[in-house]
């Protein structure tokens, strides 16, 4: 019988494991990016991505914000539990909260795509099936993670009496939370809201600011959703940028630098005169796309547009086709 050849992605995995075992790559050292792997091993980007995914899922590497994919600490790697001095009954000390917290730590460091029940078990140093004793699966786990971090929302102990100050405090708290946990924006579409206790607590805070101003229920809900969508819509790009940086090995500025020639050609074509004039008006420093600045501009614009509704108690007249 002819033996099946080792798949290309597995050869990459084995090679990187060997480099780590031999000390060529130490804990904290950067792993080659997806493109670097594709060039070095002469494989497609999809194959390189699969190899890195396997290494992340097994806990050999993890993604560090603003750094990229690095070698994981020894205690987080496969089989590390055998050398950590854990007591034989350590698995019995697991809890639902412990599983959820481990999952949050993985998602914070590597993104939601890197999260799996197996990676949680590896982080906890326990058997692969152990987390299933506390959660039904990844979907259930993600909901628990979202509810847990939403419980961290920081709001003033005493709610501001002014409706605008209350809405602003809620929006800023939600933005700060997404900043701390970028994966949160990836947990579900706006049209399928997370019906979680701590999500409803956030909505309660926002809706109470709108209550008592003569607004009809649909308008109140629309305003709450609109402010949430502003935060979520920007926050989605926090994790996307981290993923892009990990895949390419380039920061956002480094990537932009590679696009200079293409941008110059587009401006020089004369087909986009307004765009060319605006870009050139930014000067030599260029335009700095800052998500925090966009959040501030958007929040201010939204809040500035609400007084007509809030102060007059205007009802919701939705346009219909």
Short mmCIF file of C-alpha atoms in Angstrom, two decimals:
data_model
loop_
_atom_site.label_atom_id
_atom_site.label_comp_id
_atom_site.label_asym_id
_atom_site.label_seq_id
_atom_site.Cartn_x
_atom_site.Cartn_y
_atom_site.Cartn_z
CA UNK A 1 0.00 0.00 0.00
CA UNK A 2 1.35 3.43 -0.95
CA UNK A 3 1.74 5.79 1.99
CA UNK A 4 -0.11 9.09 1.70
CA UNK A 5 2.28 12.04 1.42
CA UNK A 6 2.27 14.61 4.20
CA UNK A 7 0.01 17.54 3.21
CA UNK A 8 1.91 20.77 2.50
CA UNK A 9 0.34 22.64 5.42
CA UNK A 10 1.35 19.84 7.80
CA UNK A 11 4.96 19.99 6.58
CA UNK A 12 4.97 23.70 7.44
CA UNK A 13 3.49 22.98 10.87
CA UNK A 14 6.08 20.28 11.54
CA UNK A 15 8.93 22.53 10.40
CA UNK A 16 7.88 25.44 12.63
CA UNK A 17 7.38 23.08 15.58
CA UNK A 18 10.92 21.78 15.02
CA UNK A 19 12.37 25.31 14.90
CA UNK A 20 10.70 26.03 18.23
CA UNK A 21 11.88 22.74 19.77
CA UNK A 22 15.46 23.42 18.65
CA UNK A 23 15.41 26.96 20.03
CA UNK A 24 15.59 28.74 16.68
CA UNK A 25 12.31 30.37 17.64
CA UNK A 26 11.95 31.29 21.33
CA UNK A 27 8.80 32.29 23.26
CA UNK A 28 7.72 35.72 22.07
CA UNK A 29 9.59 35.51 18.75
CA UNK A 30 7.55 36.38 15.68
CA UNK A 31 6.45 33.56 13.43
CA UNK A 32 6.78 34.20 9.68
CA UNK A 33 3.70 35.94 8.25
CA UNK A 34 1.31 34.22 5.87
CA UNK A 35 3.04 35.78 2.86
CA UNK A 36 6.49 34.92 4.17
CA UNK A 37 5.45 31.31 4.68
CA UNK A 38 3.96 31.17 1.19
CA UNK A 39 7.24 32.40 -0.29
CA UNK A 40 9.55 30.26 1.87
CA UNK A 41 7.65 27.00 1.36
CA UNK A 42 6.41 27.86 -2.12
CA UNK A 43 2.74 27.28 -1.27
CA UNK A 44 -0.52 29.14 -1.78
CA UNK A 45 -1.63 31.73 0.76
CA UNK A 46 -4.53 29.48 1.73
CA UNK A 47 -2.08 26.70 2.64
CA UNK A 48 0.04 29.09 4.69
CA UNK A 49 -3.08 30.36 6.47
CA UNK A 50 -4.15 26.80 7.29
CA UNK A 51 -0.73 26.02 8.78
CA UNK A 52 -0.85 29.08 11.04
CA UNK A 53 -4.43 28.24 12.04
CA UNK A 54 -3.36 24.74 13.12
CA UNK A 55 -0.48 26.17 15.17
CA UNK A 56 -2.82 28.68 16.83
CA UNK A 57 -5.52 26.13 17.58
CA UNK A 58 -3.08 23.78 19.25
CA UNK A 59 -1.62 26.64 21.30
CA UNK A 60 1.91 26.54 19.84
CA UNK A 61 1.62 30.17 18.73
CA UNK A 62 -0.72 33.04 19.46
CA UNK A 63 -1.36 36.51 18.09
CA UNK A 64 -0.18 39.48 20.09
CA UNK A 65 -1.85 42.82 19.39
CA UNK A 66 0.32 45.18 17.30
CA UNK A 67 3.07 42.54 17.09
CA UNK A 68 1.72 39.62 15.07
CA UNK A 69 1.85 35.85 15.52
CA UNK A 70 4.46 34.83 18.08
CA UNK A 71 5.64 31.67 19.82
CA UNK A 72 3.45 31.00 22.84
CA UNK A 73 4.91 30.71 26.36
CA UNK A 74 6.00 27.17 27.21
CA UNK A 75 3.13 26.63 29.67
CA UNK A 76 0.54 27.37 26.95
CA UNK A 77 1.85 24.88 24.41
CA UNK A 78 0.49 21.39 23.69
CA UNK A 79 1.34 18.96 26.48
CA UNK A 80 2.50 21.72 28.79
CA UNK A 81 0.08 20.61 31.50
CA UNK A 82 2.26 17.54 32.06
CA UNK A 83 5.08 19.82 33.22
CA UNK A 84 3.23 22.48 35.19
CA UNK A 85 3.05 20.60 38.46
CA UNK A 86 -0.75 20.40 38.43
CA UNK A 87 -2.30 18.04 40.87
CA UNK A 88 -3.98 14.96 39.37
CA UNK A 89 -7.41 16.35 40.26
CA UNK A 90 -6.80 19.75 38.65
CA UNK A 91 -9.46 19.23 36.00
CA UNK A 92 -12.11 19.03 38.71
CA UNK A 93 -11.22 22.65 39.59
CA UNK A 94 -12.50 23.90 36.25
CA UNK A 95 -15.62 26.04 36.21
CA UNK A 96 -17.83 27.68 33.63
CA UNK A 97 -16.38 31.07 34.55
CA UNK A 98 -12.85 29.71 34.16
CA UNK A 99 -13.64 28.34 30.69
CA UNK A 100 -15.25 31.64 29.65
CA UNK A 101 -12.33 33.70 30.98
CA UNK A 102 -9.83 31.50 29.14
CA UNK A 103 -11.83 31.92 25.93
CA UNK A 104 -11.92 35.71 26.39
CA UNK A 105 -8.14 35.75 26.84
CA UNK A 106 -7.66 33.82 23.60
CA UNK A 107 -10.06 36.06 21.65
CA UNK A 108 -8.46 39.21 23.07
CA UNK A 109 -5.00 38.07 22.01
CA UNK A 110 -5.70 36.24 18.76
CA UNK A 111 -9.18 37.19 17.58
CA UNK A 112 -12.44 35.26 17.48
CA UNK A 113 -11.32 33.19 14.48
CA UNK A 114 -8.60 31.58 16.61
CA UNK A 115 -11.07 30.49 19.29
CA UNK A 116 -12.06 26.84 19.50
CA UNK A 117 -13.01 24.46 22.26
CA UNK A 118 -9.68 22.74 21.72
CA UNK A 119 -7.70 25.98 22.07
CA UNK A 120 -9.55 26.73 25.32
CA UNK A 121 -8.67 23.28 26.64
CA UNK A 122 -5.03 23.79 25.63
CA UNK A 123 -4.90 27.12 27.44
CA UNK A 124 -6.37 25.54 30.57
CA UNK A 125 -4.01 22.57 30.30
CA UNK A 126 -6.85 20.09 30.36
CA UNK A 127 -8.31 17.37 28.15
CA UNK A 128 -9.79 18.54 24.85
CA UNK A 129 -13.34 17.54 25.82
CA UNK A 130 -13.29 18.99 29.34
CA UNK A 131 -14.73 22.44 28.44
CA UNK A 132 -17.83 20.70 27.05
CA UNK A 133 -18.82 19.87 30.60
CA UNK A 134 -19.47 23.58 31.16
CA UNK A 135 -20.62 24.90 27.76
CA UNK A 136 -22.43 23.22 24.87
CA UNK A 137 -20.03 24.37 22.18
CA UNK A 138 -18.36 27.39 20.60
CA UNK A 139 -21.59 29.25 19.82
CA UNK A 140 -22.75 28.94 23.42
CA UNK A 141 -19.30 29.93 24.62
CA UNK A 142 -19.22 33.11 22.50
CA UNK A 143 -22.56 34.23 23.96
CA UNK A 144 -21.24 33.70 27.47
CA UNK A 145 -18.09 35.62 26.58
CA UNK A 146 -20.11 38.53 25.20
CA UNK A 147 -22.36 38.69 28.25
CA UNK A 148 -19.33 38.55 30.56
CA UNK A 149 -17.46 41.44 28.94
CA UNK A 150 -20.65 43.49 28.56
CA UNK A 151 -20.90 43.19 32.33
CA UNK A 152 -17.64 45.19 32.46
CA UNK A 153 -19.28 48.30 30.97
CA UNK A 154 -18.13 51.25 33.03
CA UNK A 155 -20.80 53.89 33.58
CA UNK A 156 -21.13 56.73 36.13
CA UNK A 157 -22.39 55.55 39.51
CA UNK A 158 -25.04 58.27 39.32
CA UNK A 159 -26.68 58.61 35.92
CA UNK A 160 -26.46 62.16 34.49
CA UNK A 161 -29.85 63.89 34.51
CA UNK A 162 -29.25 65.38 31.07
CA UNK A 163 -30.29 63.08 28.23
CA UNK A 164 -27.29 63.96 26.06
CA UNK A 165 -24.75 63.37 28.83
CA UNK A 166 -26.34 60.00 29.57
CA UNK A 167 -26.29 58.87 25.94
CA UNK A 168 -22.71 60.10 25.55
CA UNK A 169 -21.58 58.22 28.66
CA UNK A 170 -23.18 55.01 27.42
CA UNK A 171 -21.67 55.30 23.94
CA UNK A 172 -18.20 56.07 25.27
CA UNK A 173 -18.37 53.13 27.67
CA UNK A 174 -19.37 50.82 24.81
CA UNK A 175 -16.55 52.10 22.58
CA UNK A 176 -14.00 51.58 25.38
CA UNK A 177 -15.30 48.02 25.85
CA UNK A 178 -14.91 47.24 22.15
CA UNK A 179 -11.43 48.76 22.28
CA UNK A 180 -10.55 46.31 25.07
CA UNK A 181 -12.25 43.34 23.36
CA UNK A 182 -12.18 43.93 19.56
CA UNK A 183 -13.76 40.53 18.85
CA UNK A 184 -17.01 41.67 20.48
CA UNK A 185 -18.05 43.50 17.29
CA UNK A 186 -17.86 40.19 15.40
CA UNK A 187 -20.33 38.30 17.58
CA UNK A 188 -23.49 38.94 15.58
CA UNK A 189 -25.17 41.15 12.97
CA UNK A 190 -27.16 44.19 14.03
CA UNK A 191 -30.35 42.58 12.74
CA UNK A 192 -29.92 39.65 15.17
CA UNK A 193 -29.27 41.39 18.49
CA UNK A 194 -27.73 39.50 21.39
CA UNK A 195 -30.52 39.01 23.93
CA UNK A 196 -28.19 38.86 26.89
CA UNK A 197 -28.77 40.24 30.40
CA UNK A 198 -25.84 42.66 30.24
CA UNK A 199 -26.74 43.80 26.71
CA UNK A 200 -30.23 44.59 27.94
CA UNK A 201 -28.71 46.44 30.90
CA UNK A 202 -26.85 48.65 28.42
CA UNK A 203 -30.03 49.26 26.42
CA UNK A 204 -31.89 50.05 29.64
CA UNK A 205 -29.33 52.79 30.38
CA UNK A 206 -29.67 54.30 26.90
CA UNK A 207 -33.47 54.02 26.67
CA UNK A 208 -33.92 55.57 30.10
CA UNK A 209 -32.13 58.68 28.77
CA UNK A 210 -34.75 58.93 26.02
CA UNK A 211 -37.73 58.12 28.19
CA UNK A 212 -40.12 60.88 29.19
CA UNK A 213 -39.50 63.13 26.17
CA UNK A 214 -42.62 62.23 24.24
CA UNK A 215 -40.84 59.94 21.79
CA UNK A 216 -42.76 56.96 20.47
CA UNK A 217 -41.30 53.50 21.27
CA UNK A 218 -39.99 52.85 17.74
CA UNK A 219 -38.04 56.13 17.71
CA UNK A 220 -36.51 55.35 21.08
CA UNK A 221 -35.38 51.94 19.88
CA UNK A 222 -34.11 53.38 16.58
CA UNK A 223 -31.91 55.91 18.40
CA UNK A 224 -30.54 53.21 20.71
CA UNK A 225 -29.74 50.95 17.75
CA UNK A 226 -28.22 53.82 15.76
CA UNK A 227 -25.76 54.70 18.53
CA UNK A 228 -24.88 51.04 19.04
CA UNK A 229 -24.36 50.61 15.28
CA UNK A 230 -21.98 53.57 15.24
CA UNK A 231 -19.78 51.86 17.82
CA UNK A 232 -20.04 48.38 16.31
CA UNK A 233 -19.51 49.60 12.74
CA UNK A 234 -16.17 51.17 13.62
CA UNK A 235 -15.12 48.48 16.12
CA UNK A 236 -15.39 45.74 13.47
CA UNK A 237 -12.27 47.21 11.90
CA UNK A 238 -10.22 46.87 15.09
CA UNK A 239 -10.09 43.10 14.72
CA UNK A 240 -9.93 43.20 10.93
CA UNK A 241 -6.81 45.35 11.13
CA UNK A 242 -5.22 42.96 13.64
CA UNK A 243 -6.01 40.05 11.30
CA UNK A 244 -4.59 41.89 8.30
CA UNK A 245 -1.43 42.79 10.19
CA UNK A 246 -0.96 39.19 11.30
CA UNK A 247 -1.54 37.85 7.78
CA UNK A 248 0.73 40.32 5.97
CA UNK A 249 3.28 41.21 8.64
CA UNK A 250 2.65 44.89 7.79
CA UNK A 251 1.22 47.63 9.99
CA UNK A 252 -1.56 49.76 8.50
CA UNK A 253 0.96 52.51 7.72
CA UNK A 254 3.40 50.07 6.13
CA UNK A 255 0.59 48.68 3.97
CA UNK A 256 -0.44 52.19 2.94
CA UNK A 257 3.15 52.87 1.93
CA UNK A 258 2.93 49.99 -0.55
CA UNK A 259 -0.11 51.66 -2.15
CA UNK A 260 1.63 54.97 -2.86
CA UNK A 261 2.29 54.25 -6.53
CA UNK A 262 -1.30 53.16 -7.18
CA UNK A 263 -2.67 56.24 -5.41
CA UNK A 264 -0.35 58.53 -7.38
CA UNK A 265 -1.55 57.01 -10.67
CA UNK A 266 -5.20 57.44 -9.73
CA UNK A 267 -4.72 61.08 -8.75
CA UNK A 268 -2.66 61.81 -11.87
CA UNK A 269 -5.35 60.31 -14.13
CA UNK A 270 -7.55 63.37 -13.64
CA UNK A 271 -10.66 61.19 -13.33
CA UNK A 272 -11.18 62.06 -9.66
CA UNK A 273 -10.56 65.81 -9.32
CA UNK A 274 -12.35 66.33 -6.00
CA UNK A 275 -10.67 63.33 -4.39
CA UNK A 276 -7.28 64.50 -5.70
CA UNK A 277 -7.79 68.03 -4.38
CA UNK A 278 -8.88 66.81 -0.93
CA UNK A 279 -6.01 64.33 -0.60
CA UNK A 280 -3.44 66.87 -1.73
CA UNK A 281 -4.96 69.36 0.73
CA UNK A 282 -3.89 67.10 3.59
CA UNK A 283 -0.29 68.11 2.91
CA UNK A 284 2.87 66.07 3.10
CA UNK A 285 1.74 64.25 6.26
CA UNK A 286 -1.27 62.86 4.41
CA UNK A 287 -4.59 61.74 5.84
CA UNK A 288 -4.47 59.82 9.11
CA UNK A 289 -7.47 57.49 9.38
CA UNK A 290 -7.90 57.35 13.15
CA UNK A 291 -10.77 55.17 14.42
CA UNK A 292 -10.91 57.00 17.75
CA UNK A 293 -11.21 60.33 15.94
CA UNK A 294 -13.93 58.90 13.69
CA UNK A 295 -15.81 57.68 16.77
CA UNK A 296 -15.69 61.16 18.29
CA UNK A 297 -16.82 62.85 15.07
CA UNK A 298 -19.64 60.38 14.52
CA UNK A 299 -20.85 60.51 18.11
CA UNK A 300 -20.87 64.31 18.13
CA UNK A 301 -22.72 64.42 14.80
CA UNK A 302 -25.34 61.93 15.98
CA UNK A 303 -25.92 63.69 19.28
CA UNK A 304 -26.07 67.10 17.60
CA UNK A 305 -28.84 65.81 15.37
CA UNK A 306 -31.04 64.50 18.18
CA UNK A 307 -32.29 67.68 19.90
CA UNK A 308 -35.02 68.16 17.28
CA UNK A 309 -36.42 64.77 18.27
CA UNK A 310 -35.66 64.85 21.98
CA UNK A 311 -36.75 68.41 22.72
CA UNK A 312 -39.87 68.43 20.56
CA UNK A 313 -40.94 64.86 21.24
CA UNK A 314 -41.38 64.30 17.53
CA UNK A 315 -42.77 60.89 16.66
CA UNK A 316 -41.15 58.46 14.28
CA UNK A 317 -42.30 58.89 10.69
CA UNK A 318 -40.46 56.15 8.83
CA UNK A 319 -40.23 56.51 5.10
CA UNK A 320 -41.82 53.69 3.16
CA UNK A 321 -41.19 52.77 -0.48
#
